[in-house]
Tab-separated table of C-alpha atoms in Angstrom:
chain	number	residue	atom	x	y	z
A	1	GLU	CA	18.452	-7.968	3.145
A	2	THR	CA	16.832	-6.091	0.487
A	3	GLY	CA	14.028	-3.612	0.112
A	4	VAL	CA	11.684	-3.021	3.181
A	5	THR	CA	11.473	-5.196	6.637
A	6	GLN	CA	9.794	-5.105	9.336
A	7	THR	CA	10.061	-6.575	12.845
A	8	PRO	CA	8.419	-8.045	14.758
A	9	ARG	CA	6.018	-9.667	12.257
A	10	HIS	CA	3.585	-10.907	15.296
A	11	LEU	CA	2.861	-9.220	17.826
A	12	VAL	CA	0.835	-9.769	20.623
A	13	MET	CA	0.171	-7.451	23.665
A	14	GLY	CA	-1.931	-6.669	26.489
A	15	MET	CA	-3.822	-2.585	26.505
A	16	THR	CA	-1.131	-1.355	29.264
A	17	ASN	CA	1.804	-2.636	27.636
A	18	LYS	CA	4.485	-0.973	25.654
A	19	LYS	CA	5.855	-1.872	22.360
A	20	SER	CA	7.392	-0.825	19.408
A	21	LEU	CA	7.348	-1.684	15.792
A	22	LYS	CA	10.945	-1.235	13.878
A	23	CYS	CA	10.776	-0.935	10.221
A	24	GLU	CA	13.865	-0.200	8.249
A	25	GLN	CA	14.834	0.082	4.600
A	26	HIS	CA	17.855	-0.945	1.906
A	27	LEU	CA	17.065	0.914	-0.644
A	28	GLY	CA	18.293	4.170	-0.408
A	29	HIS	CA	15.086	6.286	-0.289
A	30	ASN	CA	14.600	9.783	1.450
A	31	ALA	CA	10.296	8.999	2.604
A	32	MET	CA	9.344	6.614	4.903
A	33	TYR	CA	5.196	5.431	5.521
A	34	TRP	CA	3.586	3.511	8.459
A	35	TYR	CA	-0.001	2.355	7.067
A	36	LYS	CA	-2.842	0.375	9.518
A	37	GLN	CA	-4.414	-2.185	6.700
A	38	SER	CA	-7.952	-3.747	8.492
A	39	ALA	CA	-9.665	-6.412	7.450
A	40	LYS	CA	-11.901	-5.254	4.269
A	41	LYS	CA	-11.121	-1.292	5.049
A	42	PRO	CA	-8.419	0.407	2.386
A	43	LEU	CA	-5.324	1.068	3.850
A	44	GLU	CA	-5.183	3.873	5.836
A	45	LEU	CA	-2.040	6.066	5.892
A	46	MET	CA	-0.831	6.815	10.035
A	47	PHE	CA	2.607	9.178	9.352
A	48	VAL	CA	4.682	10.431	6.499
A	49	TYR	CA	8.352	11.661	6.778
A	50	ASN	CA	10.578	12.803	4.558
A	51	PHE	CA	14.229	13.455	5.139
A	52	LYS	CA	13.641	12.327	8.252
A	53	GLU	CA	11.008	15.122	8.866
A	54	GLN	CA	7.413	14.608	9.855
A	55	THR	CA	5.286	15.462	7.071
A	56	GLU	CA	2.130	13.979	7.495
A	57	ASN	CA	0.257	12.868	10.748
A	58	ASN	CA	-3.553	11.836	9.641
A	59	SER	CA	-5.799	12.689	12.287
A	60	VAL	CA	-4.162	9.099	14.113
A	61	PRO	CA	-4.632	8.890	18.330
A	62	SER	CA	-1.286	9.559	20.688
A	63	ARG	CA	-1.439	6.213	21.769
A	64	PHE	CA	0.633	5.918	18.406
A	65	SER	CA	4.271	7.800	18.704
A	66	PRO	CA	6.383	7.629	15.418
A	67	GLU	CA	9.866	7.943	15.421
A	68	CYS	CA	12.505	8.518	12.384
A	69	PRO	CA	15.759	8.286	13.714
A	70	ASN	CA	17.834	8.375	9.973
A	71	SER	CA	15.631	8.081	5.949
A	72	SER	CA	16.389	4.085	6.824
A	73	HIS	CA	15.055	3.104	9.619
A	74	LEU	CA	11.439	3.932	11.635
A	75	PHE	CA	9.553	3.406	14.259
A	76	LEU	CA	6.034	2.996	15.710
A	77	HIS	CA	5.786	3.147	19.620
A	78	LEU	CA	2.537	1.712	21.049
A	79	HIS	CA	1.240	2.448	24.750
A	80	THR	CA	-2.187	1.909	26.191
A	81	LEU	CA	-3.423	0.196	22.613
A	82	GLN	CA	-7.460	-0.610	22.515
A	83	PRO	CA	-8.198	-3.789	21.311
A	84	GLU	CA	-9.477	-1.761	17.582
A	85	ASP	CA	-6.041	-1.476	16.871
A	86	SER	CA	-5.445	-4.775	15.842
A	87	ALA	CA	-4.523	-4.783	12.460
A	88	LEU	CA	-1.466	-5.298	9.984
A	89	TYR	CA	1.063	-2.611	10.237
A	90	LEU	CA	2.862	-1.633	6.950
A	91	CYS	CA	5.653	0.491	6.821
A	92	ALA	CA	6.957	1.604	2.864
A	93	SER	CA	9.515	4.270	1.541
A	94	SER	CA	9.729	5.980	-1.650
A	95	GLN	CA	12.415	8.148	-2.893
A	96	GLY	CA	10.993	11.351	-2.172
A	97	THR	CA	7.796	13.217	-2.025
A	98	SER	CA	7.476	14.868	-4.852
A	99	GLY	CA	3.858	16.221	-5.915
A	100	SER	CA	2.103	14.381	-8.372
A	101	GLY	CA	2.300	11.050	-6.553
A	102	GLN	CA	4.912	10.050	-8.965
A	103	GLU	CA	7.022	8.077	-6.217
A	104	THR	CA	6.271	4.705	-6.420
A	105	GLN	CA	6.296	3.286	-2.895
A	106	TYR	CA	7.161	-0.209	-1.763
A	107	PHE	CA	5.870	-2.188	1.321
A	108	GLY	CA	7.851	-4.279	3.600
A	109	PRO	CA	5.906	-7.605	5.056
A	110	GLY	CA	3.748	-5.724	7.734
A	111	THR	CA	3.481	-6.935	11.728
A	112	ARG	CA	0.493	-8.566	13.045
A	113	LEU	CA	-0.665	-6.848	15.863
A	114	LEU	CA	-3.593	-8.179	18.478
A	115	VAL	CA	-4.245	-6.569	21.274
A	116	LEU	CA	-5.649	-7.860	24.090
B	1	ALA	CA	-10.852	14.638	-1.849
B	2	GLN	CA	-9.623	11.753	-3.714
B	3	THR	CA	-11.547	7.551	-3.621
B	4	VAL	CA	-10.640	4.612	-5.549
B	5	THR	CA	-13.077	1.953	-5.600
B	6	GLN	CA	-12.740	-1.238	-6.613
B	7	SER	CA	-16.846	-2.989	-6.340
B	8	GLN	CA	-15.326	-6.720	-6.772
B	9	PRO	CA	-14.528	-8.222	-2.844
B	10	GLU	CA	-13.375	-11.333	-4.862
B	11	MET	CA	-12.884	-12.863	-7.496
B	12	SER	CA	-11.909	-16.285	-9.433
B	13	VAL	CA	-10.219	-17.551	-12.605
B	14	GLN	CA	-9.186	-20.526	-14.325
B	15	GLU	CA	-5.477	-21.697	-14.598
B	16	ALA	CA	-4.503	-19.877	-17.913
B	17	GLU	CA	-7.504	-17.942	-18.235
B	18	THR	CA	-7.827	-14.312	-18.546
B	19	VAL	CA	-9.442	-12.232	-15.509
B	20	THR	CA	-10.183	-8.371	-15.287
B	21	LEU	CA	-9.871	-6.586	-12.284
B	22	SER	CA	-11.932	-3.634	-11.983
B	23	CYS	CA	-10.881	-0.157	-10.123
B	24	THR	CA	-12.754	3.492	-10.518
B	25	TYR	CA	-11.817	6.698	-8.765
B	26	ASP	CA	-12.731	10.531	-8.666
B	27	THR	CA	-10.172	13.060	-8.271
B	28	SER	CA	-9.947	16.691	-9.504
B	29	GLU	CA	-6.609	16.754	-10.025
B	30	SER	CA	-5.157	17.231	-13.779
B	31	ASN	CA	-1.893	14.820	-12.986
B	32	TYR	CA	-1.571	11.798	-11.333
B	33	TYR	CA	-0.716	8.476	-11.461
B	34	LEU	CA	-2.485	5.304	-10.640
B	35	PHE	CA	-1.017	1.636	-9.608
B	36	TRP	CA	-2.160	-2.116	-9.286
B	37	TYR	CA	-0.767	-4.101	-5.754
B	38	LYS	CA	-0.309	-7.851	-5.366
B	39	GLN	CA	-0.438	-8.613	-1.925
B	40	PRO	CA	0.026	-12.815	-1.687
B	41	PRO	CA	-0.698	-14.618	1.431
B	42	SER	CA	2.637	-13.420	2.756
B	43	ARG	CA	1.324	-10.073	2.921
B	44	GLN	CA	4.140	-8.621	1.313
B	45	MET	CA	2.511	-5.482	-1.052
B	46	ILE	CA	4.389	-5.873	-4.627
B	47	LEU	CA	4.006	-3.445	-7.162
B	48	VAL	CA	2.419	-4.821	-9.979
B	49	ILE	CA	2.215	-1.689	-12.740
B	50	ARG	CA	1.610	1.712	-12.962
B	51	GLN	CA	0.507	3.948	-14.818
B	52	GLU	CA	1.363	7.681	-15.626
B	53	ALA	CA	-2.096	9.605	-15.968
B	54	TYR	CA	-0.776	12.219	-19.027
B	55	LYS	CA	0.195	8.887	-21.189
B	56	GLN	CA	-2.351	7.792	-23.246
B	57	GLN	CA	-0.727	4.497	-23.820
B	58	ASN	CA	-1.376	1.839	-21.812
B	59	ALA	CA	0.497	0.069	-19.526
B	60	THR	CA	1.963	-3.241	-19.681
B	61	GLU	CA	4.445	-5.908	-17.791
B	62	ASN	CA	4.210	-9.056	-19.216
B	63	ARG	CA	0.686	-11.023	-18.011
B	64	PHE	CA	0.299	-7.448	-16.864
B	65	SER	CA	-2.298	-4.724	-18.702
B	66	VAL	CA	-4.358	-2.244	-17.635
B	67	ASN	CA	-6.689	-0.306	-19.238
B	68	PHE	CA	-6.539	3.432	-18.216
B	69	GLN	CA	-9.766	5.166	-19.493
B	70	LYS	CA	-9.419	8.525	-18.068
B	71	ALA	CA	-12.324	10.496	-18.826
B	72	ALA	CA	-14.560	7.892	-17.172
B	73	LYS	CA	-11.825	7.800	-14.458
B	74	SER	CA	-11.293	3.544	-15.125
B	75	PHE	CA	-8.175	1.456	-14.337
B	76	SER	CA	-8.723	-1.797	-15.149
B	77	LEU	CA	-6.043	-5.092	-14.644
B	78	LYS	CA	-6.173	-7.791	-17.096
B	79	ILE	CA	-3.987	-10.465	-16.401
B	80	SER	CA	-3.371	-13.241	-19.310
B	81	ASP	CA	-2.394	-16.645	-19.143
B	82	SER	CA	-3.706	-16.800	-14.921
B	83	GLN	CA	-1.111	-19.041	-12.556
B	84	LEU	CA	-1.302	-20.083	-9.503
B	85	GLY	CA	0.760	-17.678	-8.153
B	86	ASP	CA	-1.271	-15.091	-9.064
B	87	THR	CA	-3.059	-15.758	-6.281
B	88	ALA	CA	-3.465	-12.927	-3.696
B	89	MET	CA	-4.924	-9.741	-2.739
B	90	TYR	CA	-4.444	-6.748	-5.683
B	91	PHE	CA	-5.060	-3.146	-4.624
B	92	CYS	CA	-5.762	-0.413	-6.948
B	93	ALA	CA	-4.239	2.626	-5.205
B	94	PHE	CA	-4.038	6.730	-6.695
B	95	SER	CA	-1.365	8.921	-6.197
B	96	GLY	CA	-2.145	13.126	-6.804
B	97	GLY	CA	-1.309	16.227	-5.748
B	98	THR	CA	1.213	17.678	-3.107
B	99	GLY	CA	2.992	15.445	-1.556
B	100	ASN	CA	3.191	11.457	-2.172
B	101	GLN	CA	-0.205	10.424	-0.344
B	102	PHE	CA	-1.324	7.386	-2.084
B	103	TYR	CA	-4.864	6.152	-2.120
B	104	PHE	CA	-6.040	2.685	-1.666
B	105	GLY	CA	-9.548	0.603	-2.438
B	106	THR	CA	-10.345	-1.810	-0.742
B	107	GLY	CA	-8.977	-4.645	-2.669
B	108	THR	CA	-10.051	-7.772	-4.611
B	109	SER	CA	-9.718	-11.175	-3.517
B	110	LEU	CA	-8.009	-12.909	-6.557
B	111	THR	CA	-8.093	-17.015	-6.385
B	112	VAL	CA	-6.777	-18.916	-9.299
B	113	ILE	CA	-7.849	-22.628	-9.677
B	114	PRO	CA	-5.997	-25.569	-11.398
C-alpha cells in the first residue's frame, strides 16, 4: 500500500450503532487529519494530530471520538450518530504542522458514511 | 478568519481546449500557501499545484498553471490542452498562520467534453 489508505470505503449504520473508521499513512508523516465532506459545502476540518497528540478539535460533537495510537494510524470512533452526519469522511496526512501552512496535505480516498 | 471562494460551481470545456477556474481568498496573513486539489469521481483528492505567497512567479505543473494576484487575493487555475481525465471536482485551498489548518472552497465541478 502506498500513500494514505482508509477503511472501510463505504459504511451504513443505524443511529444506535458503534463503528470505527480507520486511516493509515505510508508516507512517514507526523501529522494526520480528519475532514468531513458534505455536498456543496467546503471541507470541514474535524481533528488534527501531530506526533500522536491532538492539536485541533474544531468543536466536533462528542459522538465523534478520534484516536491516534501512533503517527501512522488514525481512527474515528462513531456512536449514536445522526442522519445529518452522513457524509464523506476524509483522512489526510502531512510531514508536520509547521506554521504558515507550508506542509502539503495528502488525502486518502475517504469513507462514504450513511446514517439511517 | 480565512475564507476561500470559488464562484463557479460547474464548468465544462471541450477536449484539447483551455479552461480557467477562479478562486479568491481573504486573509490578513502575510505568509501563506495556496493549493489546487483535484477530486476525480473515484474520490481520491490529489494535489494539482501549490503556490507560495512570497514567490511572485506563478507555479506551473505541466498542463496546469496558476495566475496568482496577491494584491487582488486571486488564485486561478488554468488547464491547457484539457483531457478527459481532467474531469473532476477542483478545490482551491488556503493555509497560513499557526499550525497547518487548511481552508477549502466549495469546489468547481469540471467536465471535459469529448
